[in-house]
XYZ file of C-alpha atoms in Angstrom:
418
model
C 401.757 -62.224 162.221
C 400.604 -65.115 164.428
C 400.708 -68.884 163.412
C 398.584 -71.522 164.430
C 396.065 -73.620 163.349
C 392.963 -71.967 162.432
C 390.128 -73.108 164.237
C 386.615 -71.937 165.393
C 388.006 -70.570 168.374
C 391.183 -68.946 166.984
C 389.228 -67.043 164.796
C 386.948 -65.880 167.146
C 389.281 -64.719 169.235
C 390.890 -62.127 166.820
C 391.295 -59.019 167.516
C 390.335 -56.482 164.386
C 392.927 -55.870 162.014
C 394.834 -59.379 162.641
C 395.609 -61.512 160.020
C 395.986 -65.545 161.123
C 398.143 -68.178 159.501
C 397.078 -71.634 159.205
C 400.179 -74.323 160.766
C 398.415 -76.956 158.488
C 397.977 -75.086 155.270
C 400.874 -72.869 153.769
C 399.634 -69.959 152.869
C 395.888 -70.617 154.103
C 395.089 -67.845 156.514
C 392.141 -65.490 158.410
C 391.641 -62.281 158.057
C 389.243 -59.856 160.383
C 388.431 -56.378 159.185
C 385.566 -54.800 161.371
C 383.439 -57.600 162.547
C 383.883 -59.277 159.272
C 386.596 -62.785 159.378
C 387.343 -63.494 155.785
C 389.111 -67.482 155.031
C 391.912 -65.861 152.413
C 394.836 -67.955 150.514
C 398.093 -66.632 149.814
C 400.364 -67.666 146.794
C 403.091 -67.398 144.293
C 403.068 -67.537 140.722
C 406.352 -68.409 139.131
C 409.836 -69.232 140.194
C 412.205 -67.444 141.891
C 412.811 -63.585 142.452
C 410.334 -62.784 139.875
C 407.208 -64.421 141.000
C 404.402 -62.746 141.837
C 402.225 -62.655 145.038
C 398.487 -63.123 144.930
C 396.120 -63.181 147.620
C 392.733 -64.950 146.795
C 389.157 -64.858 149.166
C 387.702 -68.227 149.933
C 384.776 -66.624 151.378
C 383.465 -65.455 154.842
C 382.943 -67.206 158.623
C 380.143 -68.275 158.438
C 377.549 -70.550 156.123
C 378.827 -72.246 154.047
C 382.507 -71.591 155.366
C 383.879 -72.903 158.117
C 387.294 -73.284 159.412
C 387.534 -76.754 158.067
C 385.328 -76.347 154.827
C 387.668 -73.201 154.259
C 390.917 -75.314 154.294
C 389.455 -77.768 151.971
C 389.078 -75.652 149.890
C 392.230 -73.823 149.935
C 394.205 -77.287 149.299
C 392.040 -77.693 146.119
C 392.862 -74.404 144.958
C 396.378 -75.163 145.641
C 395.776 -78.210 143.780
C 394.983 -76.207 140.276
C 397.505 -73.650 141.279
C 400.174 -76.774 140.696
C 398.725 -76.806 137.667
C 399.933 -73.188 136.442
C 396.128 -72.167 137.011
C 395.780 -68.601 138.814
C 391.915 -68.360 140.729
C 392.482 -65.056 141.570
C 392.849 -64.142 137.506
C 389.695 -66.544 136.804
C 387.867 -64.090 139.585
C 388.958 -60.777 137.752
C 387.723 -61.890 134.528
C 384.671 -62.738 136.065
C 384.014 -59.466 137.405
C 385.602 -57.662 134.321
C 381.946 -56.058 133.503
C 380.672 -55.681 136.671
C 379.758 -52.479 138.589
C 381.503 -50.264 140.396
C 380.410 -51.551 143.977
C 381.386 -55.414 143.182
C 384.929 -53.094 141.633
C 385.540 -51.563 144.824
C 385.429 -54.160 147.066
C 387.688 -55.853 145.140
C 390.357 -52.467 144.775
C 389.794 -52.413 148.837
C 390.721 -56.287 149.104
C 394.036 -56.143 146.817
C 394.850 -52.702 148.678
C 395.304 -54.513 151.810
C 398.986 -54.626 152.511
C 399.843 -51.978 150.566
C 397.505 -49.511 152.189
C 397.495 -49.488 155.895
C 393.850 -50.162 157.520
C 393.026 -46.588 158.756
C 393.119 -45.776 154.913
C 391.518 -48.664 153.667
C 388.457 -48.051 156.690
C 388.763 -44.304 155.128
C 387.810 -45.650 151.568
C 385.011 -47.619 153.256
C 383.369 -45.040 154.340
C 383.837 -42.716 151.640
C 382.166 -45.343 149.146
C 379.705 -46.053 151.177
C 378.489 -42.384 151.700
C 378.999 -40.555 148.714
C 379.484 -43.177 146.054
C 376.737 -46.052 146.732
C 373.676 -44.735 146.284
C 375.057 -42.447 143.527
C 377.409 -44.829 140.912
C 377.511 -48.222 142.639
C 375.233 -49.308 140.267
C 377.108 -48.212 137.224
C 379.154 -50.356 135.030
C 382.718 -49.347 135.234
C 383.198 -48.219 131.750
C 380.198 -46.254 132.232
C 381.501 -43.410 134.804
C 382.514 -40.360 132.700
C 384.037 -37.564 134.106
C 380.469 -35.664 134.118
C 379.589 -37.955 137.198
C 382.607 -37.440 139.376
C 382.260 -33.372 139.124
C 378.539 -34.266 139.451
C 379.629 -35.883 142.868
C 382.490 -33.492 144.121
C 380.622 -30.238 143.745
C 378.033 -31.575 146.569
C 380.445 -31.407 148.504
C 382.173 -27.753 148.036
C 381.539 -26.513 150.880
C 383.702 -29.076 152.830
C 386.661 -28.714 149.991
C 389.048 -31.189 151.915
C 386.915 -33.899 152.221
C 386.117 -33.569 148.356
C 389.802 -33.589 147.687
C 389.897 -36.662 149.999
C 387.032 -38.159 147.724
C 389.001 -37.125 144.451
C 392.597 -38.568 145.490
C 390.730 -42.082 146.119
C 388.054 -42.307 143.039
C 391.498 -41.179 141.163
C 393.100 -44.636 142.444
C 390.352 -46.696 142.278
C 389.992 -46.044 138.748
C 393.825 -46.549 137.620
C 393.737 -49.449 138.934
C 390.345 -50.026 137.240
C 392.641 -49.199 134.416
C 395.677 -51.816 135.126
C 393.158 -54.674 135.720
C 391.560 -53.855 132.190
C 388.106 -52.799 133.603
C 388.268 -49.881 131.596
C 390.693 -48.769 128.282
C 393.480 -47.373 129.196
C 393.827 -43.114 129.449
C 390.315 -43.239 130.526
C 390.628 -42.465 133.847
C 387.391 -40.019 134.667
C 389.188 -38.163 137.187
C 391.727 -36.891 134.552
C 391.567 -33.155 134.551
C 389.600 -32.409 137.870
C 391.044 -29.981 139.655
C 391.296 -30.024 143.739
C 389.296 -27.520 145.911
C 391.409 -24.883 147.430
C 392.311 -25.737 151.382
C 391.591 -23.253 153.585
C 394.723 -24.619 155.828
C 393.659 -23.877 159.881
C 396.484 -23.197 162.158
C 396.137 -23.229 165.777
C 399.316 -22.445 168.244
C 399.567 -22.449 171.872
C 401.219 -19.693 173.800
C 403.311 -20.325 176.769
C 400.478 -19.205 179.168
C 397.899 -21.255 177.328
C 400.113 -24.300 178.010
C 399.968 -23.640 181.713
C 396.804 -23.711 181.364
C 396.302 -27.073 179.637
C 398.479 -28.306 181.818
C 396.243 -27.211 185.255
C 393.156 -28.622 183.165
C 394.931 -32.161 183.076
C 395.415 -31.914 186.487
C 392.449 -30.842 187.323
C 390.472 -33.561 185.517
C 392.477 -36.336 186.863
C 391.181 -35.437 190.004
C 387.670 -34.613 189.352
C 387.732 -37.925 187.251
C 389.268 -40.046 190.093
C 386.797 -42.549 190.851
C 383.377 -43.461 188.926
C 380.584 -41.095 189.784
C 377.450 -43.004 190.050
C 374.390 -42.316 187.928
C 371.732 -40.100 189.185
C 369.437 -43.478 190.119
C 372.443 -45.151 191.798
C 373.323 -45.442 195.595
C 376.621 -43.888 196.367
C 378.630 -46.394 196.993
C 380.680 -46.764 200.732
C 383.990 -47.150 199.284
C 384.277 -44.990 195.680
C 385.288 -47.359 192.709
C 388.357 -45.880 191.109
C 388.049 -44.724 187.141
C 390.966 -47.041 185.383
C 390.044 -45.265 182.048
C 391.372 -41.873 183.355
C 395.077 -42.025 183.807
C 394.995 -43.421 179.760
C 393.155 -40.799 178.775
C 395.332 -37.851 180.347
C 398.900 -39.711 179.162
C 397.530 -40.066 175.832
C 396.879 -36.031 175.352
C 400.430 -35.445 177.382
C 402.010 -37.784 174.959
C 400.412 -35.876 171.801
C 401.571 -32.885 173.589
C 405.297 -33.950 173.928
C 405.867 -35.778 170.333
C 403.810 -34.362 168.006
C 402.887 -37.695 166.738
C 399.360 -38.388 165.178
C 396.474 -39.307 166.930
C 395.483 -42.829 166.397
C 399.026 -43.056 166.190
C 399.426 -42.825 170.351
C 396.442 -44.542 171.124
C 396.908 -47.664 168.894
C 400.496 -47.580 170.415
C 401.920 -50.800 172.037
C 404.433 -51.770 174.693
C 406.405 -53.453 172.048
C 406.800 -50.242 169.727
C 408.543 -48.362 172.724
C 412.390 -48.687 172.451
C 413.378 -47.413 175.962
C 417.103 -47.537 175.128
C 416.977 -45.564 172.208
C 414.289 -43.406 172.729
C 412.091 -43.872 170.005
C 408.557 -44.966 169.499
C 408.799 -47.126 166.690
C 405.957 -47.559 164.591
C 405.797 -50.784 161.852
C 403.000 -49.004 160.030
C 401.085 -44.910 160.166
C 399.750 -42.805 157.834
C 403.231 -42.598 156.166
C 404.673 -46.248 156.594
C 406.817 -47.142 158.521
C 407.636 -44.837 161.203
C 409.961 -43.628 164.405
C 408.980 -40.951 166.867
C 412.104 -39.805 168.619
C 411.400 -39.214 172.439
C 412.353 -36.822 174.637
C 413.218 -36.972 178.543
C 409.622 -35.678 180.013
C 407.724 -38.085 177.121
C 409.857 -40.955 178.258
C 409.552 -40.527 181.666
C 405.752 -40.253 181.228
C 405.750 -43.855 179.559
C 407.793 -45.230 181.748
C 404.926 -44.270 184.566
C 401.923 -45.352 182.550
C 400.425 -48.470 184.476
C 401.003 -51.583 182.063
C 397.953 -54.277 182.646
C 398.716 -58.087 181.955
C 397.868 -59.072 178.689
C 396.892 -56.154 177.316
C 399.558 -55.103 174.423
C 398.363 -51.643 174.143
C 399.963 -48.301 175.927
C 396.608 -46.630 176.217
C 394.467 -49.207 177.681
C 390.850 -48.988 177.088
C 387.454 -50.299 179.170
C 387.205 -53.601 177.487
C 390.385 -56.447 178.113
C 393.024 -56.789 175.869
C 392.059 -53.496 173.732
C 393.254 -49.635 173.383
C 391.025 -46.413 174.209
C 389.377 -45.707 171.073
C 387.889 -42.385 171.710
C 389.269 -39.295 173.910
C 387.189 -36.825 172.201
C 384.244 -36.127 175.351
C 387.191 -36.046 177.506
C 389.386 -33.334 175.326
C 386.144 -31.837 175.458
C 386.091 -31.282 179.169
C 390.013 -30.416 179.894
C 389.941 -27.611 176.805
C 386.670 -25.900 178.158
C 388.897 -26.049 181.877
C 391.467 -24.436 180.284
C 390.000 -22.056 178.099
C 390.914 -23.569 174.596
C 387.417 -24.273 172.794
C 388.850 -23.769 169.621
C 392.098 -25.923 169.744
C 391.573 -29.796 168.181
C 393.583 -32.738 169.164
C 395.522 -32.425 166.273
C 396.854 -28.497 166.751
C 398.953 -30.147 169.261
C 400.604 -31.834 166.429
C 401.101 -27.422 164.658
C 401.826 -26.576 168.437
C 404.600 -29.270 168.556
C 405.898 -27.765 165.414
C 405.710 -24.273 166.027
C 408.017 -24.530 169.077
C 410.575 -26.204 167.524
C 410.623 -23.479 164.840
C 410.806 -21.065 167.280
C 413.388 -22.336 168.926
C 415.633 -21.959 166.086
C 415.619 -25.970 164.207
C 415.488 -26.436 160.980
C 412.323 -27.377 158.777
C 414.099 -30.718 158.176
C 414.123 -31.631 161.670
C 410.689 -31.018 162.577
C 409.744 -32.820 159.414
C 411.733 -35.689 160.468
C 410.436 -35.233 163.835
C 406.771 -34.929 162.432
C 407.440 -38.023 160.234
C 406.552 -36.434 157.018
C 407.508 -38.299 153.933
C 408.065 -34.926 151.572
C 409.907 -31.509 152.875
C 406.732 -30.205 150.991
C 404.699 -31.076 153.971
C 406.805 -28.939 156.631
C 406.485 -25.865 154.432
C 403.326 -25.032 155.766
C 405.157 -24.318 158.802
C 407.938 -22.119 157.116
C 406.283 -19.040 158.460
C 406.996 -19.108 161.869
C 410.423 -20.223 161.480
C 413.004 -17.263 162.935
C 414.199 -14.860 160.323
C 418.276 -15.683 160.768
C 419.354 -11.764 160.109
C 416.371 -10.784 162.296
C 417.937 -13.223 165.221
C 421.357 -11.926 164.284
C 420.263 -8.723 164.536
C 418.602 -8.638 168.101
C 421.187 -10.660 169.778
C 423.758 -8.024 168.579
C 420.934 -4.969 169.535
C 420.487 -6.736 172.985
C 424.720 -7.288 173.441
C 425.146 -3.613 172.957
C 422.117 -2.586 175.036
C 423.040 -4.383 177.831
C 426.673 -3.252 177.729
C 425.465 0.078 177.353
C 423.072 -0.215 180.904
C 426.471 -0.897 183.136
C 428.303 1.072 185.423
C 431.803 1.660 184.788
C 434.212 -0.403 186.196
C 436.751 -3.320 186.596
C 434.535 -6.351 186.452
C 432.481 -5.102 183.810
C 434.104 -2.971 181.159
C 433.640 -4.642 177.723
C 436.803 -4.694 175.593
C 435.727 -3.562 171.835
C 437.454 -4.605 169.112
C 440.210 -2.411 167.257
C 439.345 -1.488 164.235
């Protein structure tokens, strides 16, 4: 992570999801999340091995803090830190009998690190939509388990995102539990069942991959150069569209690794190890994470236009940042070719179902795939070849085709004595 001094400017300048050391101040640092820069201090407690990590929020840009004012106060804290005092355990107490919304916040704040910020953004918006208006007033110890079912059966008719909903309220409130919110073994969620997934898979056939691949084509060139709005004077010499080359690679390169989705277009130059042939990613879904890459994906990166001083693969509209959204555009090349109902992310199944069919085993396309747990590749099991049923038609097609010659020198086929 970056270090230098923190200053109006420096902090201004960050890009979302950076975190900013302070040169002055060990352990005195800037975090942006959103559009939201939060002054934060990290610190040990203890000696050696042993000692504990904490990270502590001065506060937010803005009134009162300021780069300065935040600083100050981070050497005072240090100050009673020296002094075997913790602030971060004078803020928990604090907050000890407080509601669930102040709760959260504070579960999203110690997740960071050890949840990556796609997840964290995911928990957000969960709270914030099914959770605020509902329990964010309650006092933690006064959730039961009548209120979560209360909460997860409006939303049965979308059964993953309730399971989505129950994995994270299930968290929040063991870790409710470890801070001493609540008594232990009182964890609300205990004993909820998950929905039942109706699991969706989409495959491509060979011919429907000809066709995606003519629909790429096509909309590179009908997406050339910038059409002018209807109000507009055509211009003389037609302005070309930067955006589009991006926006095709990033679909080819879903198409050719199988990787995840915001996991090719948050991709940067300096994850792409040329000489190995991996993407290697610090953080996904799963951790940390390689992509292995094969000739036509690496050969594709290596003629994706690079632009000066922006770190991203997939380059966006706006300097210095990565295409955010491909979904209008998927929208266009899948009508071309035909393919309404395929998603971005069957081209993640598709990736897997050839490999299956071309004889690998489930723990290489779960390596490939990045899965943590063989578990997750199961779902694929299906489609894998049947090894007597292979057996059997290459020994079926052998005798076949024997059987179809002419007699004579070049081509009698010596069978085995018995």
């Amino acid at each position: 992570m970056p270090i230098k001094k923190i200053t109006i400017n420096s902090v201004k300048n960050m890009l979302s999801g950076e975190t900013l050391w302070d040169t002055e101040v060990k352990g005195f640092g800037c975090r942006r999340s959103r559009d939201v820069r939060s002054f934060i201090l990290k610190y040990r407690i203890g000696t050696g091995r042993g000692a504990r990590q904490y990270k502590f929020t001065i506060g937010k840009l803005g009134s009162p803090w300021t780069p300065d004012s935040a600083r100050e106060e981070a050497k005072r804290l240090l100050g009673q830190i020296a002094q075997g005092k913790n602030p971060a355990a004078g803020r928990k107490r604090e907050k000890t009998a407080s509601d669930i919304g102040h709760a959260f916040s504070q579960f999203l704040e110690e997740s960071n690190g050890k949840r990556t910020d796609r997840t964290r953004n995911e928990y957000h918006r969960m709270f914030e939509k099914y959770l605020k208006k509902d329990i964010g007033g309650y006092r933690i110890g006064d959730v039961n388990k009548q209120d979560i079912q209360r909460i997860l059966t409006r939303l049965s008719a979308s059964p993953i995102q309730a399971n989505r909903l129950l994995q994270m309220l299930r968290a929040f409130f063991n870790w409710c539990e470890q801070e001493k919110h609540r008594d232990i073994h009182t964890n609300p969620c205990s004993g909820i069942n998950k929905h039942k997934e109706k699991t969706r898979e989409r495959y491509l056939s060979e011919e429907e991959l000809q066709r995606l691949g003519a629909a790429l084509l096509a909309y590179e060139e009908e997406q050339k150069y910038i059409k002018p709005m209807k109000h507009q004077k055509k211009p003389d010499v037609p302005e070309l569209n930067t955006v589009t080359p991006y926006v095709t690679a990033a679909i080819r390169l879903l198409i050719l690794t199988g990787a995840r989705k915001n996991e090719i277009l948050t991709l940067k130059w300096e994850f792409v190890d040329f000489e190995r042939r991996q993407l290697r990613l610090p953080e996904s879904k799963t951790g940390e994470k390689v992509i292995h890459l094969s000739a036509p994906a690496l050969q594709l990166l290596s003629e994706i236009p690079r632009i000066v001083g922006n770190p991203y693969v997939i380059c966006g509209k706006n300097d210095g940042e990565h295409l955010v959204n491909i979904k209008d555009p998927w929208g266009k090349i899948r009508k071309t070719a035909g393919l309404e109902d395929v998603r971005l992310h069957d081209l993640r199944h598709n990736f897997a179902s050839i490999g299956l069919a071309s004889g690998l085993h489930l723990k290489v396309i779960g390596t490939l795939l990045g899965h943590s747990q063989i578990k997750t590749t199961e779902r694929y099991a299906h489609l894998a070849n049947d090894p007597l049923q292979t057996a059997n038609e290459m020994i079926g097609k052998r005798i076949a085709d024997t059987m179809m010659q002419r007699p004579g020198a070049n081509n009698v086929v010596s069978l085995p004595k018995s």
